[in-house]
Amino acid sequence: EAEVAQSPRYKITEKSQAVAFWCDPISGHATLYWYRQILGQGPELLVQFQDESVVDDSQLPKDRFSAERLKGVDSTLKIQPAELGDSAMYLCASSPQGGGVTEAFFGQGTRLTVV
Amino acid sequence: AQSVAQPEDQVNVAEGNPLTVKCTYSVSGNPYLFWYVQYPNRGLQFLLKYITGDNLVKGSYGFEAEFNKSQTSFHLKKPSALVSDSALYFCAVRALVTGNKLTFGGGTRVLVKP
């Protein structure tokens, strides 16, 4: 069964350092989402891609966060510099083209701890 | 703008009793509604969805949900809860008019006691 792959699963970094997360969506899925989830809360959308184009990054803290999906396949989310408040689970999800009626499929997430 | 509200932070239920997790939404246009479940340190698993048609939809693990357009609700139900149903449940909404943005509620923790 096809899955969304994320790495690393866990990351500990010191504040002010740079950190990057990687996501490989299900093959053929045009829509890719990055979410941030603080423990015990709902996922908050950071950025949504349609192929290689950003369609929504209104909640992405652009002074420190960046995201790319250069070839419209896998994606990288970067934080530089990391702050203590960035500690959270970062989830990647993907949907097929025009994915309104098809559910999004989630990866296992990357748990980030900033110390 | 679109939003989802899950008014209960936690629901406690005895094993074998019916389980209900509440969800209301706000969106322009026709909503696509989803329920997901999350176990500790894991991603979200899809349970069921409403797109169109019958207001009662059935999903995985014996869960079902009822879409009510007039009340803008999409409550999740299970007739007989199991201890293994204890987890975090999220309701989500999507709409074509908002570019398929997928918005989640704050989540409801379900605790099923033996």
PDB file of C-alpha atoms in Angstrom:
ATOM      1  CA  GLU A   1       0.000   0.000   0.000  1.00  0.00           C
ATOM      2  CA  ALA A   2       1.395   3.401  -0.998  1.00  0.00           C
ATOM      3  CA  GLU A   3       2.369   5.708   1.837  1.00  0.00           C
ATOM      4  CA  VAL A   4       3.559   9.244   2.417  1.00  0.00           C
ATOM      5  CA  ALA A   5       7.154   9.057   3.581  1.00  0.00           C
ATOM      6  CA  GLN A   6       8.638  11.576   5.984  1.00  0.00           C
ATOM      7  CA  SER A   7      12.097  11.872   7.463  1.00  0.00           C
ATOM      8  CA  PRO A   8      13.467  12.107  10.008  1.00  0.00           C
ATOM      9  CA  ARG A   9      10.887  10.735  12.471  1.00  0.00           C
ATOM     10  CA  TYR A  10      12.472  12.598  15.352  1.00  0.00           C
ATOM     11  CA  LYS A  11      14.764  15.626  15.429  1.00  0.00           C
ATOM     12  CA  ILE A  12      16.343  17.459  18.345  1.00  0.00           C
ATOM     13  CA  THR A  13      18.037  20.732  17.552  1.00  0.00           C
ATOM     14  CA  GLU A  14      19.368  23.701  19.448  1.00  0.00           C
ATOM     15  CA  LYS A  15      17.653  27.042  19.105  1.00  0.00           C
ATOM     16  CA  SER A  16      19.106  29.277  16.392  1.00  0.00           C
ATOM     17  CA  GLN A  17      20.164  26.232  14.369  1.00  0.00           C
ATOM     18  CA  ALA A  18      18.747  25.308  10.971  1.00  0.00           C
ATOM     19  CA  VAL A  19      16.582  22.206  10.530  1.00  0.00           C
ATOM     20  CA  ALA A  20      14.993  20.572   7.508  1.00  0.00           C
ATOM     21  CA  PHE A  21      12.281  17.987   7.011  1.00  0.00           C
ATOM     22  CA  TRP A  22      11.640  15.895   3.931  1.00  0.00           C
ATOM     23  CA  CYS A  23       8.414  14.489   2.504  1.00  0.00           C
ATOM     24  CA  ASP A  24       7.813  12.106  -0.372  1.00  0.00           C
ATOM     25  CA  PRO A  25       4.104  12.004  -1.236  1.00  0.00           C
ATOM     26  CA  ILE A  26       2.208   9.113  -2.759  1.00  0.00           C
ATOM     27  CA  SER A  27       3.179   8.763  -6.413  1.00  0.00           C
ATOM     28  CA  GLY A  28       0.975  10.819  -8.707  1.00  0.00           C
ATOM     29  CA  HIS A  29      -0.471  13.018  -5.981  1.00  0.00           C
ATOM     30  CA  ALA A  30      -0.453  16.616  -7.173  1.00  0.00           C
ATOM     31  CA  THR A  31      -1.476  18.269  -3.914  1.00  0.00           C
ATOM     32  CA  LEU A  32       0.940  18.336  -0.985  1.00  0.00           C
ATOM     33  CA  TYR A  33       0.317  19.865   2.440  1.00  0.00           C
ATOM     34  CA  TRP A  34       2.636  20.674   5.337  1.00  0.00           C
ATOM     35  CA  TYR A  35       0.999  20.996   8.754  1.00  0.00           C
ATOM     36  CA  ARG A  36       2.312  21.890  12.195  1.00  0.00           C
ATOM     37  CA  GLN A  37       0.663  20.196  15.149  1.00  0.00           C
ATOM     38  CA  ILE A  38       1.337  21.295  18.706  1.00  0.00           C
ATOM     39  CA  LEU A  39       0.820  18.488  21.205  1.00  0.00           C
ATOM     40  CA  GLY A  40      -2.878  17.924  21.903  1.00  0.00           C
ATOM     41  CA  GLN A  41      -4.047  20.429  19.285  1.00  0.00           C
ATOM     42  CA  GLY A  42      -5.339  20.255  15.735  1.00  0.00           C
ATOM     43  CA  PRO A  43      -3.016  20.433  12.734  1.00  0.00           C
ATOM     44  CA  GLU A  44      -2.412  23.942  11.428  1.00  0.00           C
ATOM     45  CA  LEU A  45      -1.777  24.325   7.702  1.00  0.00           C
ATOM     46  CA  LEU A  46       1.599  25.869   6.932  1.00  0.00           C
ATOM     47  CA  VAL A  47       1.756  25.498   3.163  1.00  0.00           C
ATOM     48  CA  GLN A  48      -0.166  23.836   0.341  1.00  0.00           C
ATOM     49  CA  PHE A  49       1.365  22.951  -3.030  1.00  0.00           C
ATOM     50  CA  GLN A  50      -0.354  22.107  -6.285  1.00  0.00           C
ATOM     51  CA  ASP A  51       2.402  20.392  -8.267  1.00  0.00           C
ATOM     52  CA  GLU A  52       5.397  22.717  -7.799  1.00  0.00           C
ATOM     53  CA  SER A  53       3.335  25.857  -7.125  1.00  0.00           C
ATOM     54  CA  VAL A  54       2.423  27.257  -3.730  1.00  0.00           C
ATOM     55  CA  VAL A  55      -1.342  27.799  -3.530  1.00  0.00           C
ATOM     56  CA  ASP A  56      -1.551  28.754   0.154  1.00  0.00           C
ATOM     57  CA  ASP A  57       1.208  29.813   2.524  1.00  0.00           C
ATOM     58  CA  SER A  58      -0.745  32.400   4.463  1.00  0.00           C
ATOM     59  CA  GLN A  59       0.106  30.800   7.833  1.00  0.00           C
ATOM     60  CA  LEU A  60       3.764  30.121   7.079  1.00  0.00           C
ATOM     61  CA  PRO A  61       6.114  32.304   9.202  1.00  0.00           C
ATOM     62  CA  LYS A  62       8.120  33.406   6.202  1.00  0.00           C
ATOM     63  CA  ASP A  63      10.846  35.132   8.207  1.00  0.00           C
ATOM     64  CA  ARG A  64      12.130  31.732   9.328  1.00  0.00           C
ATOM     65  CA  PHE A  65      10.248  29.026   7.447  1.00  0.00           C
ATOM     66  CA  SER A  66      10.598  28.066   3.806  1.00  0.00           C
ATOM     67  CA  ALA A  67       9.157  25.248   1.727  1.00  0.00           C
ATOM     68  CA  GLU A  68       9.867  23.992  -1.748  1.00  0.00           C
ATOM     69  CA  ARG A  69       8.671  21.312  -4.103  1.00  0.00           C
ATOM     70  CA  LEU A  70      10.970  21.905  -7.036  1.00  0.00           C
ATOM     71  CA  LYS A  71       9.912  19.108  -9.386  1.00  0.00           C
ATOM     72  CA  GLY A  72       6.410  18.756  -8.107  1.00  0.00           C
ATOM     73  CA  VAL A  73       7.215  15.514  -6.359  1.00  0.00           C
ATOM     74  CA  ASP A  74       9.006  15.477  -3.011  1.00  0.00           C
ATOM     75  CA  SER A  75       9.159  18.494  -0.736  1.00  0.00           C
ATOM     76  CA  THR A  76      11.392  20.057   1.907  1.00  0.00           C
ATOM     77  CA  LEU A  77      10.358  22.278   4.802  1.00  0.00           C
ATOM     78  CA  LYS A  78      13.120  24.316   6.423  1.00  0.00           C
ATOM     79  CA  ILE A  79      13.331  26.352   9.607  1.00  0.00           C
ATOM     80  CA  GLN A  80      16.180  28.809  10.102  1.00  0.00           C
ATOM     81  CA  PRO A  81      16.757  29.768  12.826  1.00  0.00           C
ATOM     82  CA  ALA A  82      14.765  27.403  14.997  1.00  0.00           C
ATOM     83  CA  GLU A  83      13.072  28.801  18.100  1.00  0.00           C
ATOM     84  CA  LEU A  84      11.841  27.041  21.226  1.00  0.00           C
ATOM     85  CA  GLY A  85       8.228  27.613  20.134  1.00  0.00           C
ATOM     86  CA  ASP A  86       8.807  25.592  16.987  1.00  0.00           C
ATOM     87  CA  SER A  87       8.759  22.372  18.979  1.00  0.00           C
ATOM     88  CA  ALA A  88       5.872  20.415  17.458  1.00  0.00           C
ATOM     89  CA  MET A  89       4.960  17.564  15.127  1.00  0.00           C
ATOM     90  CA  TYR A  90       5.334  18.433  11.448  1.00  0.00           C
ATOM     91  CA  LEU A  91       2.983  16.471   9.251  1.00  0.00           C
ATOM     92  CA  CYS A  92       3.022  16.051   5.500  1.00  0.00           C
ATOM     93  CA  ALA A  93      -0.034  14.926   3.534  1.00  0.00           C
ATOM     94  CA  SER A  94      -0.880  14.416  -0.128  1.00  0.00           C
ATOM     95  CA  SER A  95      -3.979  14.158  -2.316  1.00  0.00           C
ATOM     96  CA  PRO A  96      -4.579  13.321  -5.974  1.00  0.00           C
ATOM     97  CA  GLN A  97      -5.121  16.024  -8.598  1.00  0.00           C
ATOM     98  CA  GLY A  98      -8.144  18.192  -7.848  1.00  0.00           C
ATOM     99  CA  GLY A  99      -8.226  16.430  -4.512  1.00  0.00           C
ATOM    100  CA  GLY A 100     -11.380  17.950  -3.123  1.00  0.00           C
ATOM    101  CA  VAL A 101     -13.352  14.726  -2.934  1.00  0.00           C
ATOM    102  CA  THR A 102     -10.455  12.438  -2.139  1.00  0.00           C
ATOM    103  CA  GLU A 103      -9.105  12.262   1.351  1.00  0.00           C
ATOM    104  CA  ALA A 104      -5.614  13.435   2.176  1.00  0.00           C
ATOM    105  CA  PHE A 105      -3.105  10.765   3.138  1.00  0.00           C
ATOM    106  CA  PHE A 106      -0.749  11.590   6.001  1.00  0.00           C
ATOM    107  CA  GLY A 107       2.795  10.571   6.755  1.00  0.00           C
ATOM    108  CA  GLN A 108       3.955   9.538  10.226  1.00  0.00           C
ATOM    109  CA  GLY A 109       5.257  13.025  10.928  1.00  0.00           C
ATOM    110  CA  THR A 110       8.501  14.486  12.224  1.00  0.00           C
ATOM    111  CA  ARG A 111       8.611  15.279  15.929  1.00  0.00           C
ATOM    112  CA  LEU A 112      10.813  18.357  16.409  1.00  0.00           C
ATOM    113  CA  THR A 113      12.206  19.335  19.779  1.00  0.00           C
ATOM    114  CA  VAL A 114      14.089  22.629  20.031  1.00  0.00           C
ATOM    115  CA  VAL A 115      16.315  22.941  23.099  1.00  0.00           C
TER     116      VAL A 115
ATOM    117  CA  ALA B   1     -12.566  31.669   5.348  1.00  0.00           C
ATOM    118  CA  GLN B   2     -13.435  28.241   6.653  1.00  0.00           C
ATOM    119  CA  SER B   3     -13.340  26.773  10.124  1.00  0.00           C
ATOM    120  CA  VAL B   4     -14.149  23.694  12.158  1.00  0.00           C
ATOM    121  CA  ALA B   5     -15.231  23.553  15.790  1.00  0.00           C
ATOM    122  CA  GLN B   6     -15.044  20.519  18.031  1.00  0.00           C
ATOM    123  CA  PRO B   7     -16.695  21.736  21.227  1.00  0.00           C
ATOM    124  CA  GLU B   8     -15.544  18.909  23.500  1.00  0.00           C
ATOM    125  CA  ASP B   9     -11.894  18.561  24.416  1.00  0.00           C
ATOM    126  CA  GLN B  10     -12.539  15.098  25.815  1.00  0.00           C
ATOM    127  CA  VAL B  11     -15.278  12.499  25.705  1.00  0.00           C
ATOM    128  CA  ASN B  12     -15.417   9.692  28.236  1.00  0.00           C
ATOM    129  CA  VAL B  13     -17.492   6.617  27.556  1.00  0.00           C
ATOM    130  CA  ALA B  14     -17.768   3.103  28.971  1.00  0.00           C
ATOM    131  CA  GLU B  15     -16.895   0.204  26.711  1.00  0.00           C
ATOM    132  CA  GLY B  16     -19.972  -1.066  24.908  1.00  0.00           C
ATOM    133  CA  ASN B  17     -21.795   2.242  25.139  1.00  0.00           C
ATOM    134  CA  PRO B  18     -22.493   4.488  22.145  1.00  0.00           C
ATOM    135  CA  LEU B  19     -19.881   7.102  21.292  1.00  0.00           C
ATOM    136  CA  THR B  20     -20.534  10.519  19.759  1.00  0.00           C
ATOM    137  CA  VAL B  21     -17.930  13.135  18.863  1.00  0.00           C
ATOM    138  CA  LYS B  22     -19.314  16.494  17.808  1.00  0.00           C
ATOM    139  CA  CYS B  23     -18.206  18.694  14.912  1.00  0.00           C
ATOM    140  CA  THR B  24     -19.594  21.865  13.353  1.00  0.00           C
ATOM    141  CA  TYR B  25     -18.155  23.691  10.388  1.00  0.00           C
ATOM    142  CA  SER B  26     -18.249  26.985   8.565  1.00  0.00           C
ATOM    143  CA  VAL B  27     -17.422  27.239   4.839  1.00  0.00           C
ATOM    144  CA  SER B  28     -18.600  28.957   1.675  1.00  0.00           C
ATOM    145  CA  GLY B  29     -20.038  26.639  -0.919  1.00  0.00           C
ATOM    146  CA  ASN B  30     -20.541  22.916  -0.645  1.00  0.00           C
ATOM    147  CA  PRO B  31     -18.419  21.311   2.065  1.00  0.00           C
ATOM    148  CA  TYR B  32     -16.408  18.141   1.844  1.00  0.00           C
ATOM    149  CA  LEU B  33     -16.147  16.776   5.380  1.00  0.00           C
ATOM    150  CA  PHE B  34     -13.692  14.284   6.839  1.00  0.00           C
ATOM    151  CA  TRP B  35     -12.943  12.491  10.090  1.00  0.00           C
ATOM    152  CA  TYR B  36      -9.461  11.341  11.036  1.00  0.00           C
ATOM    153  CA  VAL B  37      -8.089   9.488  14.057  1.00  0.00           C
ATOM    154  CA  GLN B  38      -4.632   9.884  15.564  1.00  0.00           C
ATOM    155  CA  TYR B  39      -2.776   7.544  17.912  1.00  0.00           C
ATOM    156  CA  PRO B  40       0.206   8.758  19.993  1.00  0.00           C
ATOM    157  CA  ASN B  41       3.196   9.896  17.939  1.00  0.00           C
ATOM    158  CA  ARG B  42       1.564   8.884  14.696  1.00  0.00           C
ATOM    159  CA  GLY B  43       0.142  10.602  11.654  1.00  0.00           C
ATOM    160  CA  LEU B  44      -3.558  10.957  10.986  1.00  0.00           C
ATOM    161  CA  GLN B  45      -5.579   8.010   9.721  1.00  0.00           C
ATOM    162  CA  PHE B  46      -8.632   8.584   7.555  1.00  0.00           C
ATOM    163  CA  LEU B  47     -11.942   7.250   8.941  1.00  0.00           C
ATOM    164  CA  LEU B  48     -14.687   8.505   6.656  1.00  0.00           C
ATOM    165  CA  LYS B  49     -15.905  11.372   4.503  1.00  0.00           C
ATOM    166  CA  TYR B  50     -19.003  13.120   3.255  1.00  0.00           C
ATOM    167  CA  ILE B  51     -18.941  14.431  -0.280  1.00  0.00           C
ATOM    168  CA  THR B  52     -22.541  14.299  -1.492  1.00  0.00           C
ATOM    169  CA  GLY B  53     -25.610  12.081  -1.365  1.00  0.00           C
ATOM    170  CA  ASP B  54     -26.770  10.133   1.661  1.00  0.00           C
ATOM    171  CA  ASN B  55     -26.366  12.153   4.844  1.00  0.00           C
ATOM    172  CA  LEU B  56     -25.299   9.086   6.829  1.00  0.00           C
ATOM    173  CA  VAL B  57     -21.870   7.840   5.839  1.00  0.00           C
ATOM    174  CA  LYS B  58     -20.148   4.716   7.081  1.00  0.00           C
ATOM    175  CA  GLY B  59     -16.434   4.319   7.509  1.00  0.00           C
ATOM    176  CA  SER B  60     -13.677   2.231   8.989  1.00  0.00           C
ATOM    177  CA  TYR B  61     -13.795   0.321  12.288  1.00  0.00           C
ATOM    178  CA  GLY B  62     -17.589   0.614  12.662  1.00  0.00           C
ATOM    179  CA  PHE B  63     -17.672   4.411  12.683  1.00  0.00           C
ATOM    180  CA  GLU B  64     -20.338   6.457  10.971  1.00  0.00           C
ATOM    181  CA  ALA B  65     -21.147  10.149  10.700  1.00  0.00           C
ATOM    182  CA  GLU B  66     -24.232  12.164   9.961  1.00  0.00           C
ATOM    183  CA  PHE B  67     -24.121  15.283   7.805  1.00  0.00           C
ATOM    184  CA  ASN B  68     -26.688  17.918   8.768  1.00  0.00           C
ATOM    185  CA  LYS B  69     -26.653  20.881   6.406  1.00  0.00           C
ATOM    186  CA  SER B  70     -29.091  23.052   8.352  1.00  0.00           C
ATOM    187  CA  GLN B  71     -27.080  22.680  11.542  1.00  0.00           C
ATOM    188  CA  THR B  72     -23.722  22.695   9.706  1.00  0.00           C
ATOM    189  CA  SER B  73     -22.719  19.631  11.674  1.00  0.00           C
ATOM    190  CA  PHE B  74     -20.948  16.360  10.976  1.00  0.00           C
ATOM    191  CA  HIS B  75     -20.981  14.329  14.183  1.00  0.00           C
ATOM    192  CA  LEU B  76     -19.022  11.086  14.414  1.00  0.00           C
ATOM    193  CA  LYS B  77     -20.746   8.078  15.971  1.00  0.00           C
ATOM    194  CA  LYS B  78     -20.105   4.506  16.931  1.00  0.00           C
ATOM    195  CA  PRO B  79     -22.880   2.312  18.345  1.00  0.00           C
ATOM    196  CA  SER B  80     -20.643   0.332  20.699  1.00  0.00           C
ATOM    197  CA  ALA B  81     -17.276   1.752  21.741  1.00  0.00           C
ATOM    198  CA  LEU B  82     -14.156  -0.353  22.298  1.00  0.00           C
ATOM    199  CA  VAL B  83     -11.216   0.387  24.588  1.00  0.00           C
ATOM    200  CA  SER B  84      -9.065   0.424  21.453  1.00  0.00           C
ATOM    201  CA  ASP B  85     -11.099   3.406  20.156  1.00  0.00           C
ATOM    202  CA  SER B  86      -9.337   5.598  22.716  1.00  0.00           C
ATOM    203  CA  ALA B  87      -7.468   8.168  20.617  1.00  0.00           C
ATOM    204  CA  LEU B  88      -7.565  11.731  19.326  1.00  0.00           C
ATOM    205  CA  TYR B  89     -10.240  12.457  16.707  1.00  0.00           C
ATOM    206  CA  PHE B  90     -10.174  15.307  14.208  1.00  0.00           C
ATOM    207  CA  CYS B  91     -12.884  16.703  11.985  1.00  0.00           C
ATOM    208  CA  ALA B  92     -11.824  18.537   8.812  1.00  0.00           C
ATOM    209  CA  VAL B  93     -13.465  20.543   6.041  1.00  0.00           C
ATOM    210  CA  ARG B  94     -12.515  21.300   2.473  1.00  0.00           C
ATOM    211  CA  ALA B  95     -14.213  23.305  -0.272  1.00  0.00           C
ATOM    212  CA  LEU B  96     -13.466  23.939  -3.932  1.00  0.00           C
ATOM    213  CA  VAL B  97     -14.092  27.656  -3.457  1.00  0.00           C
ATOM    214  CA  THR B  98     -11.129  27.828  -1.051  1.00  0.00           C
ATOM    215  CA  GLY B  99      -8.757  25.965  -3.328  1.00  0.00           C
ATOM    216  CA  ASN B 100      -9.101  22.626  -1.566  1.00  0.00           C
ATOM    217  CA  LYS B 101      -7.557  23.991   1.585  1.00  0.00           C
ATOM    218  CA  LEU B 102      -8.009  21.314   4.274  1.00  0.00           C
ATOM    219  CA  THR B 103      -8.848  22.835   7.672  1.00  0.00           C
ATOM    220  CA  PHE B 104      -8.934  20.853  10.891  1.00  0.00           C
ATOM    221  CA  GLY B 105     -10.719  21.285  14.183  1.00  0.00           C
ATOM    222  CA  GLY B 106      -8.882  21.311  17.480  1.00  0.00           C
ATOM    223  CA  GLY B 107      -9.514  17.657  18.145  1.00  0.00           C
ATOM    224  CA  THR B 108     -11.422  15.611  20.719  1.00  0.00           C
ATOM    225  CA  ARG B 109      -9.753  13.074  22.934  1.00  0.00           C
ATOM    226  CA  VAL B 110     -11.844   9.948  23.377  1.00  0.00           C
ATOM    227  CA  LEU B 111     -11.291   7.779  26.414  1.00  0.00           C
ATOM    228  CA  VAL B 112     -13.125   4.467  26.501  1.00  0.00           C
ATOM    229  CA  LYS B 113     -13.047   2.820  29.910  1.00  0.00           C
ATOM    230  CA  PRO B 114     -13.378  -0.942  30.367  1.00  0.00           C
TER     231      PRO B 114
END
